[in-house]
Amino acid sequence: MKKRIEELLDICLQKIKEGIPVEEILSQYPYYADELKELLATAKKIKDVPLPEPSNIGMASCLVRLGEALQLQKQKPRKARISRLLYFPFPAWAKALVFAVIIIFISWGTVTLSANSLPGDLLYPMKFMTEKVKFFLTANPGGKVELRLIYSEERMQELVRHLDKRRDLNTELLKAMLDEATLALEHISRLPDPAGPVYFSRLQYLNAYQKDVLENLKPKVTSPQQKEELENAIRLCGNRTQWMSRMRIKGVWPGKWGPHCDRR
Amino acid sequence: METDNKGKTHLKQILEKARRLDEIALDTLAREYYPIIFRYFHYRTKTREDAEDLTGEVFVRVVGSIETQKGDFVAWLFRIAKNLLIDYYRKRGKLKEISLDQMAIEPSPASYEYERDTLHPEDIKKMLNLLTDEQKEVITLKFLEDYSNKDIAKIMNKSIGAVKALQFRALSALRDILKKEGQ
């Protein structure tokens, strides 16, 4: 009921504004006529009050202050004004988008910079973490093998750069390189035909390549212990390459793929 | 206020220039809105000087931040005025400049010149001070400044329905005050 009279009052005020006589308006709402009449009379009394006008001195003083403020505003460093223009006039979603783009750009930049890092560098953990995340997010078994092959080769490249730069054979990298290749073989054994033999072949070539690269590193290694570890790795790569070559010639593959599957 | 399309376009053009700190545009805005803002303060402060000083300060602040202003300009102007008024009250340590005792007094000297049915500007000021801040605001905007419900809703950041309800309560309260005062 109360809401109704609020609405009616507003309608009456609107009609008065349009020039309709009060009596005519009230006759349309006889139930509320008495209350509306009082309220409309109150409204009229308020409307009839002469408006207080500002003095000319007040207005002039305001314009002078405005002029002074304008001069000060114009003298403010332009850089600050530009930065405000860049950030504040945009809606919230645009600010969020800009923020997201900046974050993506920074992340992308960091990952790119970390790509050439070596163990001991500030960004190396970032590179290592990126590889792990990438591997975790890869659902395709073929993709996982691909990543293992890439990581094995990457460890080899790091080993070479590390030796050139720091005159030291990083045995951790050597081990990581061989481990990645072993893990790649494990994943290959679970792949179906024809992807399995293709990746098997690629791994064989990678092993052969790694053996050659390690052979070339031998003159640069001075420590007897490191030399021994390098020799072992070369031997392992060689053995793996020979074994894989024999498997391919015989047409017998480890794992589950293809009609030539060797389960013995 | 933006009452029609032509007026809106005109205001938009002036605002665009004002945002680039164009002196003529800012001057135009000040001349246009000074009386409205002055009256806003006049009904809420003790002296005319206070009202004029605060009005001037509103336009100083307008210059300071118009470059980044967005949304409805008049609503923004009133927000600046409200914030200044809060500071003004805080500095004086009280929320009402005119007390209830001051209201229940004989009419202002000048009001003898008016008919019995006509209120004097000082009387309305005292009566408005008996209303809540929101009731006072809706009365001044609707009946003294002649704004539409839509514009008032924007300025007060309320729905049109809430403005109508406030208008009803404020008029009812003023009617009761007038009855009490025998007007």
Tab-separated table of C-alpha atoms in Angstrom:
chain	number	residue	atom	x	y	z
A	1	MET	CA	0.000	0.000	0.000
A	2	LYS	CA	2.816	2.345	0.952
A	3	LYS	CA	4.624	1.643	-2.259
A	4	ARG	CA	1.475	2.510	-4.179
A	5	ILE	CA	1.175	5.964	-2.662
A	6	GLU	CA	4.846	6.633	-3.395
A	7	GLU	CA	4.188	5.835	-7.031
A	8	LEU	CA	0.982	7.890	-7.052
A	9	LEU	CA	2.721	10.865	-5.526
A	10	ASP	CA	5.336	10.740	-8.246
A	11	ILE	CA	2.680	10.440	-10.960
A	12	CYS	CA	0.819	13.438	-9.476
A	13	LEU	CA	4.002	15.520	-9.400
A	14	GLN	CA	4.679	14.637	-13.014
A	15	LYS	CA	1.123	15.610	-14.032
A	16	ILE	CA	1.363	18.925	-12.213
A	17	LYS	CA	4.561	19.573	-14.128
A	18	GLU	CA	2.653	18.920	-17.339
A	19	GLY	CA	0.123	21.584	-16.311
A	20	ILE	CA	-2.827	19.418	-15.269
A	21	PRO	CA	-4.831	21.037	-12.426
A	22	VAL	CA	-4.360	19.439	-8.983
A	23	GLU	CA	-8.109	18.896	-8.461
A	24	GLU	CA	-8.357	16.970	-11.709
A	25	ILE	CA	-5.423	14.789	-10.739
A	26	LEU	CA	-6.722	14.091	-7.251
A	27	SER	CA	-10.148	13.148	-8.577
A	28	GLN	CA	-8.478	10.148	-10.215
A	29	TYR	CA	-7.236	8.869	-6.856
A	30	PRO	CA	-10.091	9.532	-4.398
A	31	TYR	CA	-8.853	6.979	-1.851
A	32	TYR	CA	-5.563	8.843	-1.375
A	33	ALA	CA	-6.820	12.294	-2.291
A	34	ASP	CA	-6.506	13.828	1.197
A	35	GLU	CA	-2.975	12.628	1.821
A	36	LEU	CA	-1.832	13.414	-1.692
A	37	LYS	CA	-3.310	16.891	-1.479
A	38	GLU	CA	-1.221	17.694	1.617
A	39	LEU	CA	1.936	16.299	0.100
A	40	LEU	CA	1.430	18.160	-3.172
A	41	ALA	CA	0.800	21.370	-1.250
A	42	THR	CA	4.054	20.810	0.660
A	43	ALA	CA	5.878	20.214	-2.600
A	44	LYS	CA	4.427	23.416	-4.031
A	45	LYS	CA	5.513	25.430	-0.995
A	46	ILE	CA	9.053	24.158	-1.395
A	47	LYS	CA	9.068	24.814	-5.118
A	48	ASP	CA	7.821	28.347	-4.575
A	49	VAL	CA	10.731	29.230	-2.320
A	50	PRO	CA	13.051	31.639	-4.148
A	51	LEU	CA	16.383	29.950	-4.864
A	52	PRO	CA	19.402	31.422	-3.137
A	53	GLU	CA	21.692	32.771	-5.826
A	54	PRO	CA	25.448	32.888	-5.444
A	55	SER	CA	27.052	36.287	-5.280
A	56	ASN	CA	29.038	37.629	-8.214
A	57	ILE	CA	32.053	37.899	-5.928
A	58	GLY	CA	31.748	34.227	-5.044
A	59	MET	CA	31.540	33.231	-8.691
A	60	ALA	CA	34.479	35.493	-9.652
A	61	SER	CA	36.562	34.115	-6.802
A	62	CYS	CA	35.769	30.560	-7.971
A	63	LEU	CA	36.878	31.341	-11.530
A	64	VAL	CA	40.139	32.862	-10.290
A	65	ARG	CA	40.855	29.768	-8.169
A	66	LEU	CA	39.987	27.569	-11.130
A	67	GLY	CA	42.451	29.479	-13.328
A	68	GLU	CA	45.215	29.098	-10.741
A	69	ALA	CA	44.483	25.399	-10.343
A	70	LEU	CA	44.582	24.990	-14.113
A	71	GLN	CA	48.032	26.604	-14.337
A	72	LEU	CA	49.323	24.309	-11.596
A	73	GLN	CA	47.790	21.276	-13.273
A	74	LYS	CA	49.421	22.157	-16.588
A	75	GLN	CA	52.793	22.569	-14.886
A	76	LYS	CA	52.631	19.068	-13.373
A	77	PRO	CA	55.136	16.618	-14.892
A	78	ARG	CA	53.726	15.379	-18.172
A	79	LYS	CA	54.939	11.854	-17.489
A	80	ALA	CA	52.693	11.514	-14.465
A	81	ARG	CA	49.693	12.776	-16.426
A	82	ILE	CA	50.396	10.367	-19.291
A	83	SER	CA	50.695	7.424	-16.911
A	84	ARG	CA	47.355	8.361	-15.350
A	85	LEU	CA	45.788	8.560	-18.789
A	86	LEU	CA	47.178	5.164	-19.644
A	87	TYR	CA	45.897	3.414	-16.577
A	88	PHE	CA	42.729	5.030	-15.276
A	89	PRO	CA	40.382	5.727	-18.197
A	90	PHE	CA	40.194	2.043	-19.145
A	91	PRO	CA	37.469	-0.260	-17.836
A	92	ALA	CA	38.388	-2.979	-15.329
A	93	TRP	CA	38.412	-5.781	-17.919
A	94	ALA	CA	40.892	-3.846	-20.082
A	95	LYS	CA	43.182	-3.314	-17.086
A	96	ALA	CA	42.952	-7.057	-16.299
A	97	LEU	CA	43.760	-7.877	-19.920
A	98	VAL	CA	46.783	-5.565	-19.951
A	99	PHE	CA	47.942	-7.070	-16.662
A	100	ALA	CA	47.526	-10.617	-18.048
A	101	VAL	CA	49.449	-9.721	-21.213
A	102	ILE	CA	52.279	-8.235	-19.119
A	103	ILE	CA	52.409	-11.367	-16.948
A	104	ILE	CA	52.424	-13.620	-20.039
A	105	PHE	CA	55.137	-11.479	-21.646
A	106	ILE	CA	57.302	-11.583	-18.511
A	107	SER	CA	56.794	-15.360	-18.151
A	108	TRP	CA	57.531	-15.935	-21.817
A	109	GLY	CA	60.626	-13.729	-21.591
A	110	THR	CA	61.904	-15.556	-18.529
A	111	VAL	CA	61.340	-18.994	-20.085
A	112	THR	CA	63.082	-17.894	-23.293
A	113	LEU	CA	66.037	-16.477	-21.393
A	114	SER	CA	66.273	-19.592	-19.253
A	115	ALA	CA	66.486	-21.822	-22.373
A	116	ASN	CA	70.231	-21.239	-22.698
A	117	SER	CA	71.001	-21.444	-18.994
A	118	LEU	CA	73.329	-24.016	-17.450
A	119	PRO	CA	73.329	-25.712	-14.034
A	120	GLY	CA	74.345	-23.117	-11.461
A	121	ASP	CA	72.712	-20.252	-13.369
A	122	LEU	CA	69.899	-18.267	-11.764
A	123	LEU	CA	67.371	-19.241	-14.434
A	124	TYR	CA	68.284	-22.944	-14.681
A	125	PRO	CA	65.643	-24.074	-12.126
A	126	MET	CA	63.039	-22.214	-14.228
A	127	LYS	CA	64.151	-24.158	-17.311
A	128	PHE	CA	64.012	-27.435	-15.401
A	129	MET	CA	60.543	-26.601	-14.033
A	130	THR	CA	59.260	-25.610	-17.491
A	131	GLU	CA	60.380	-28.988	-18.866
A	132	LYS	CA	58.604	-30.820	-16.067
A	133	VAL	CA	55.395	-28.837	-16.555
A	134	LYS	CA	55.520	-29.344	-20.310
A	135	PHE	CA	55.981	-33.096	-19.834
A	136	PHE	CA	53.165	-33.230	-17.258
A	137	LEU	CA	50.781	-31.400	-19.575
A	138	THR	CA	51.535	-33.666	-22.532
A	139	ALA	CA	48.916	-36.401	-22.647
A	140	ASN	CA	49.880	-37.997	-25.979
A	141	PRO	CA	52.324	-40.976	-25.465
A	142	GLY	CA	54.119	-40.083	-28.711
A	143	GLY	CA	54.523	-36.522	-27.441
A	144	LYS	CA	56.031	-37.780	-24.197
A	145	VAL	CA	58.645	-39.834	-26.136
A	146	GLU	CA	59.362	-36.780	-28.273
A	147	LEU	CA	59.982	-34.699	-25.142
A	148	ARG	CA	62.271	-37.368	-23.614
A	149	LEU	CA	64.354	-37.372	-26.808
A	150	ILE	CA	64.504	-33.559	-26.810
A	151	TYR	CA	65.489	-33.426	-23.121
A	152	SER	CA	68.211	-36.055	-23.635
A	153	GLU	CA	69.664	-34.024	-26.482
A	154	GLU	CA	69.299	-30.812	-24.454
A	155	ARG	CA	71.286	-32.337	-21.560
A	156	MET	CA	73.985	-33.282	-24.046
A	157	GLN	CA	74.132	-29.711	-25.398
A	158	GLU	CA	74.338	-28.372	-21.834
A	159	LEU	CA	77.144	-30.838	-21.080
A	160	VAL	CA	79.139	-29.535	-24.053
A	161	ARG	CA	78.510	-25.848	-23.207
A	162	HIS	CA	79.285	-26.455	-19.542
A	163	LEU	CA	82.611	-28.094	-20.412
A	164	ASP	CA	83.539	-25.294	-22.814
A	165	LYS	CA	82.570	-22.554	-20.408
A	166	ARG	CA	83.686	-23.938	-17.045
A	167	ARG	CA	86.376	-26.496	-18.037
A	168	ASP	CA	84.591	-29.156	-16.051
A	169	LEU	CA	82.632	-32.252	-17.058
A	170	ASN	CA	79.308	-32.093	-15.270
A	171	THR	CA	78.658	-35.750	-14.461
A	172	GLU	CA	75.110	-34.919	-13.294
A	173	LEU	CA	74.277	-33.723	-16.800
A	174	LEU	CA	75.927	-36.794	-18.298
A	175	LYS	CA	73.814	-39.037	-16.100
A	176	ALA	CA	70.639	-36.995	-16.874
A	177	MET	CA	71.336	-37.339	-20.614
A	178	LEU	CA	71.595	-41.150	-20.374
A	179	ASP	CA	68.570	-41.345	-18.047
A	180	GLU	CA	66.374	-39.383	-20.439
A	181	ALA	CA	67.344	-41.763	-23.241
A	182	THR	CA	66.515	-44.775	-21.019
A	183	LEU	CA	63.132	-43.248	-20.136
A	184	ALA	CA	62.496	-42.564	-23.823
A	185	LEU	CA	63.068	-46.278	-24.553
A	186	GLU	CA	60.614	-47.226	-21.816
A	187	HIS	CA	57.955	-44.971	-23.310
A	188	ILE	CA	58.685	-46.262	-26.829
A	189	SER	CA	58.032	-49.827	-25.663
A	190	ARG	CA	54.450	-48.803	-24.850
A	191	LEU	CA	53.767	-47.167	-28.195
A	192	PRO	CA	51.648	-48.944	-30.828
A	193	ASP	CA	52.686	-49.579	-34.437
A	194	PRO	CA	53.802	-47.622	-36.509
A	195	ALA	CA	54.859	-44.856	-34.070
A	196	GLY	CA	56.954	-47.252	-31.943
A	197	PRO	CA	59.462	-48.343	-34.619
A	198	VAL	CA	59.778	-44.743	-35.853
A	199	TYR	CA	60.742	-43.408	-32.401
A	200	PHE	CA	62.940	-46.496	-31.828
A	201	SER	CA	64.837	-45.577	-34.930
A	202	ARG	CA	65.182	-41.955	-33.822
A	203	LEU	CA	66.479	-43.010	-30.420
A	204	GLN	CA	69.057	-45.232	-32.081
A	205	TYR	CA	70.368	-42.298	-34.126
A	206	LEU	CA	70.383	-40.080	-31.041
A	207	ASN	CA	72.464	-42.655	-29.158
A	208	ALA	CA	74.913	-42.838	-32.019
A	209	TYR	CA	75.119	-39.063	-32.194
A	210	GLN	CA	75.643	-38.752	-28.452
A	211	LYS	CA	78.424	-41.335	-28.608
A	212	ASP	CA	80.215	-39.278	-31.293
A	213	VAL	CA	79.791	-36.046	-29.334
A	214	LEU	CA	81.118	-37.643	-26.134
A	215	GLU	CA	84.092	-39.030	-28.082
A	216	ASN	CA	84.935	-35.477	-29.159
A	217	LEU	CA	84.812	-34.303	-25.551
A	218	LYS	CA	87.486	-36.731	-24.399
A	219	PRO	CA	90.512	-34.456	-25.110
A	220	LYS	CA	88.936	-31.661	-23.077
A	221	VAL	CA	88.485	-33.743	-19.917
A	222	THR	CA	91.536	-33.778	-17.658
A	223	SER	CA	90.333	-35.354	-14.429
A	224	PRO	CA	90.930	-39.152	-14.420
A	225	GLN	CA	87.697	-39.783	-12.566
A	226	GLN	CA	85.708	-37.722	-15.050
A	227	LYS	CA	87.522	-39.415	-17.908
A	228	GLU	CA	86.433	-42.778	-16.574
A	229	GLU	CA	82.816	-41.643	-16.287
A	230	LEU	CA	82.940	-40.306	-19.821
A	231	GLU	CA	84.379	-43.580	-21.099
A	232	ASN	CA	81.588	-45.520	-19.390
A	233	ALA	CA	78.978	-43.244	-20.970
A	234	ILE	CA	80.539	-43.636	-24.424
A	235	ARG	CA	80.560	-47.399	-23.957
A	236	LEU	CA	76.932	-47.390	-22.890
A	237	CYS	CA	75.882	-45.292	-25.868
A	238	GLY	CA	77.834	-47.563	-28.184
A	239	ASN	CA	76.295	-50.724	-26.707
A	240	ARG	CA	72.819	-49.258	-26.950
A	241	THR	CA	73.342	-48.253	-30.565
A	242	GLN	CA	74.607	-51.711	-31.513
A	243	TRP	CA	71.795	-53.455	-29.678
A	244	MET	CA	69.158	-51.265	-31.289
A	245	SER	CA	70.701	-51.746	-34.702
A	246	ARG	CA	70.601	-55.534	-34.283
A	247	MET	CA	66.988	-55.362	-33.179
A	248	ARG	CA	66.052	-53.390	-36.261
A	249	ILE	CA	67.937	-55.715	-38.649
A	250	LYS	CA	66.249	-58.775	-37.136
A	251	GLY	CA	62.918	-56.981	-37.208
A	252	VAL	CA	62.414	-57.834	-33.563
A	253	TRP	CA	61.328	-55.062	-31.262
A	254	PRO	CA	61.116	-54.831	-27.514
A	255	GLY	CA	57.783	-53.903	-26.036
A	256	LYS	CA	54.250	-54.426	-27.229
A	257	TRP	CA	54.058	-52.933	-30.681
A	258	GLY	CA	53.662	-54.600	-34.048
A	259	PRO	CA	53.505	-58.173	-35.311
A	260	HIS	CA	57.222	-58.632	-34.587
A	261	CYS	CA	56.845	-58.078	-30.913
A	262	ASP	CA	59.487	-59.957	-28.928
A	263	ARG	CA	58.029	-60.955	-25.605
A	264	ARG	CA	60.762	-63.362	-24.576
B	1	MET	CA	21.848	18.109	-16.224
B	2	GLU	CA	21.696	16.007	-19.358
B	3	THR	CA	17.993	16.483	-19.998
B	4	ASP	CA	17.840	16.081	-23.749
B	5	ASN	CA	19.980	14.756	-26.542
B	6	LYS	CA	21.091	18.193	-27.691
B	7	GLY	CA	22.078	19.150	-24.178
B	8	LYS	CA	23.866	15.837	-23.739
B	9	THR	CA	25.861	16.291	-26.935
B	10	HIS	CA	26.756	19.839	-25.929
B	11	LEU	CA	27.890	18.748	-22.479
B	12	LYS	CA	29.845	15.861	-23.998
B	13	GLN	CA	31.708	18.232	-26.307
B	14	ILE	CA	32.532	20.609	-23.457
B	15	LEU	CA	33.659	17.709	-21.278
B	16	GLU	CA	35.937	16.366	-24.000
B	17	LYS	CA	37.645	19.739	-24.191
B	18	ALA	CA	37.712	20.136	-20.403
B	19	ARG	CA	39.444	16.756	-20.076
B	20	ARG	CA	42.223	18.169	-22.233
B	21	LEU	CA	42.385	21.051	-19.717
B	22	ASP	CA	40.877	23.564	-22.130
B	23	GLU	CA	40.445	26.780	-20.149
B	24	ILE	CA	37.264	27.949	-21.915
B	25	ALA	CA	35.566	24.570	-21.470
B	26	LEU	CA	36.424	24.482	-17.764
B	27	ASP	CA	35.220	28.049	-17.378
B	28	THR	CA	31.918	27.103	-19.079
B	29	LEU	CA	31.451	24.129	-16.792
B	30	ALA	CA	32.134	26.262	-13.713
B	31	ARG	CA	29.646	28.957	-14.767
B	32	GLU	CA	27.020	26.298	-15.572
B	33	TYR	CA	27.287	24.292	-12.375
B	34	TYR	CA	28.470	26.858	-9.839
B	35	PRO	CA	24.906	27.910	-8.785
B	36	ILE	CA	23.761	24.285	-8.339
B	37	ILE	CA	26.751	23.306	-6.244
B	38	PHE	CA	26.557	26.553	-4.312
B	39	ARG	CA	22.947	25.787	-3.362
B	40	TYR	CA	23.911	22.235	-2.416
B	41	PHE	CA	26.315	23.713	0.135
B	42	HIS	CA	24.052	26.619	1.060
B	43	TYR	CA	21.428	24.250	2.501
B	44	ARG	CA	24.076	22.330	4.416
B	45	THR	CA	26.493	24.907	5.808
B	46	LYS	CA	26.158	27.678	8.326
B	47	THR	CA	27.216	30.692	6.318
B	48	ARG	CA	27.083	31.836	2.720
B	49	GLU	CA	30.870	32.307	2.826
B	50	ASP	CA	31.365	28.668	3.759
B	51	ALA	CA	29.096	27.609	0.884
B	52	GLU	CA	30.972	29.793	-1.604
B	53	ASP	CA	34.358	28.660	-0.366
B	54	LEU	CA	33.402	24.986	-0.633
B	55	THR	CA	31.911	25.521	-4.084
B	56	GLY	CA	35.166	27.078	-5.261
B	57	GLU	CA	37.071	24.123	-3.830
B	58	VAL	CA	34.864	21.696	-5.796
B	59	PHE	CA	35.971	23.293	-9.063
B	60	VAL	CA	39.608	23.312	-7.996
B	61	ARG	CA	39.277	19.546	-7.477
B	62	VAL	CA	37.509	19.222	-10.808
B	63	VAL	CA	40.572	20.723	-12.516
B	64	GLY	CA	42.805	18.338	-10.587
B	65	SER	CA	41.108	15.177	-11.744
B	66	ILE	CA	38.937	15.876	-14.784
B	67	GLU	CA	41.519	14.308	-17.094
B	68	THR	CA	40.625	10.901	-15.680
B	69	GLN	CA	36.917	11.550	-15.047
B	70	LYS	CA	34.508	8.968	-16.421
B	71	GLY	CA	30.816	8.240	-16.026
B	72	ASP	CA	28.117	10.824	-15.361
B	73	PHE	CA	29.727	14.227	-14.887
B	74	VAL	CA	27.063	15.738	-12.618
B	75	ALA	CA	26.985	12.684	-10.363
B	76	TRP	CA	30.778	12.949	-10.146
B	77	LEU	CA	30.517	16.655	-9.312
B	78	PHE	CA	28.113	15.889	-6.474
B	79	ARG	CA	30.401	13.144	-5.197
B	80	ILE	CA	33.224	15.691	-4.930
B	81	ALA	CA	30.843	18.070	-3.156
B	82	LYS	CA	29.715	15.357	-0.719
B	83	ASN	CA	33.301	14.440	0.128
B	84	LEU	CA	34.145	18.082	0.756
B	85	LEU	CA	31.076	18.448	2.933
B	86	ILE	CA	32.108	15.436	5.017
B	87	ASP	CA	35.537	17.050	5.543
B	88	TYR	CA	33.804	20.326	6.418
B	89	TYR	CA	31.606	18.650	9.054
B	90	ARG	CA	34.535	16.667	10.403
B	91	LYS	CA	36.609	19.814	10.875
B	92	ARG	CA	33.787	21.403	12.809
B	93	GLY	CA	33.189	18.257	14.824
B	94	LYS	CA	29.469	18.020	14.291
B	95	LEU	CA	27.145	16.696	11.632
B	96	LYS	CA	24.416	19.294	11.737
B	97	GLU	CA	25.265	22.935	11.403
B	98	ILE	CA	21.853	24.033	12.541
B	99	SER	CA	20.443	22.390	15.643
B	100	LEU	CA	16.873	21.322	16.283
B	101	ASP	CA	16.533	24.088	18.866
B	102	GLN	CA	17.438	26.624	16.235
B	103	MET	CA	14.696	25.241	14.027
B	104	ALA	CA	11.883	25.632	16.521
B	105	ILE	CA	12.025	29.394	16.542
B	106	GLU	CA	10.054	32.266	15.258
B	107	PRO	CA	10.257	32.970	11.524
B	108	SER	CA	13.241	34.723	10.035
B	109	PRO	CA	12.903	38.526	10.062
B	110	ALA	CA	12.641	38.625	6.322
B	111	SER	CA	9.800	36.112	6.243
B	112	TYR	CA	7.322	38.762	7.376
B	113	GLU	CA	7.569	40.096	3.854
B	114	TYR	CA	6.172	36.820	2.527
B	115	GLU	CA	2.634	35.587	2.484
B	116	ARG	CA	1.695	33.100	5.176
B	117	ASP	CA	1.659	30.313	2.560
B	118	THR	CA	5.093	31.170	1.271
B	119	LEU	CA	8.294	29.944	2.875
B	120	HIS	CA	11.401	32.085	3.244
B	121	PRO	CA	14.675	30.579	1.922
B	122	GLU	CA	16.100	30.598	5.460
B	123	ASP	CA	13.031	28.734	6.755
B	124	ILE	CA	13.425	26.017	4.171
B	125	LYS	CA	17.097	25.729	5.100
B	126	LYS	CA	16.190	25.175	8.730
B	127	MET	CA	13.452	22.711	7.843
B	128	LEU	CA	15.766	20.742	5.584
B	129	ASN	CA	18.205	20.396	8.450
B	130	LEU	CA	15.556	18.410	10.307
B	131	LEU	CA	15.516	15.784	7.565
B	132	THR	CA	17.983	12.976	7.049
B	133	ASP	CA	20.829	13.676	4.629
B	134	GLU	CA	19.215	11.561	1.914
B	135	GLN	CA	15.782	13.138	2.359
B	136	LYS	CA	17.389	16.570	2.238
B	137	GLU	CA	19.236	15.657	-0.927
B	138	VAL	CA	16.177	14.337	-2.741
B	139	ILE	CA	14.137	17.438	-1.826
B	140	THR	CA	16.778	19.888	-2.976
B	141	LEU	CA	17.479	18.033	-6.213
B	142	LYS	CA	13.853	17.385	-7.092
B	143	PHE	CA	12.000	20.504	-5.964
B	144	LEU	CA	14.676	23.177	-5.850
B	145	GLU	CA	16.954	22.123	-8.711
B	146	ASP	CA	14.205	20.427	-10.764
B	147	TYR	CA	16.118	17.261	-11.621
B	148	SER	CA	14.334	14.164	-12.957
B	149	ASN	CA	14.098	10.967	-10.903
B	150	LYS	CA	16.565	9.347	-13.295
B	151	ASP	CA	19.172	12.053	-12.750
B	152	ILE	CA	18.634	12.024	-8.991
B	153	ALA	CA	19.054	8.240	-8.990
B	154	LYS	CA	22.409	8.671	-10.767
B	155	ILE	CA	23.590	11.378	-8.396
B	156	MET	CA	22.522	9.503	-5.281
B	157	ASN	CA	23.574	6.131	-6.668
B	158	LYS	CA	20.123	4.680	-5.967
B	159	SER	CA	17.326	3.078	-7.954
B	160	ILE	CA	14.465	5.208	-9.248
B	161	GLY	CA	12.114	3.305	-6.924
B	162	ALA	CA	14.290	4.202	-3.940
B	163	VAL	CA	14.267	7.851	-5.032
B	164	LYS	CA	10.442	7.834	-5.168
B	165	ALA	CA	10.259	6.278	-1.718
B	166	LEU	CA	12.696	8.866	-0.347
B	167	GLN	CA	10.713	11.630	-1.995
B	168	PHE	CA	7.512	10.402	-0.319
B	169	ARG	CA	9.121	10.126	3.120
B	170	ALA	CA	10.838	13.494	2.795
B	171	LEU	CA	7.641	15.285	1.738
B	172	SER	CA	5.689	13.572	4.535
B	173	ALA	CA	8.311	14.717	7.061
B	174	LEU	CA	8.234	18.290	5.726
B	175	ARG	CA	4.435	18.298	5.794
B	176	ASP	CA	4.552	17.285	9.493
B	177	ILE	CA	7.128	19.979	10.244
B	178	LEU	CA	5.016	22.613	8.487
B	179	LYS	CA	1.944	21.507	10.415
B	180	LYS	CA	3.885	21.738	13.659
B	181	GLU	CA	5.094	25.209	12.786
B	182	GLY	CA	1.562	26.210	11.777
B	183	GLN	CA	2.493	27.093	8.212
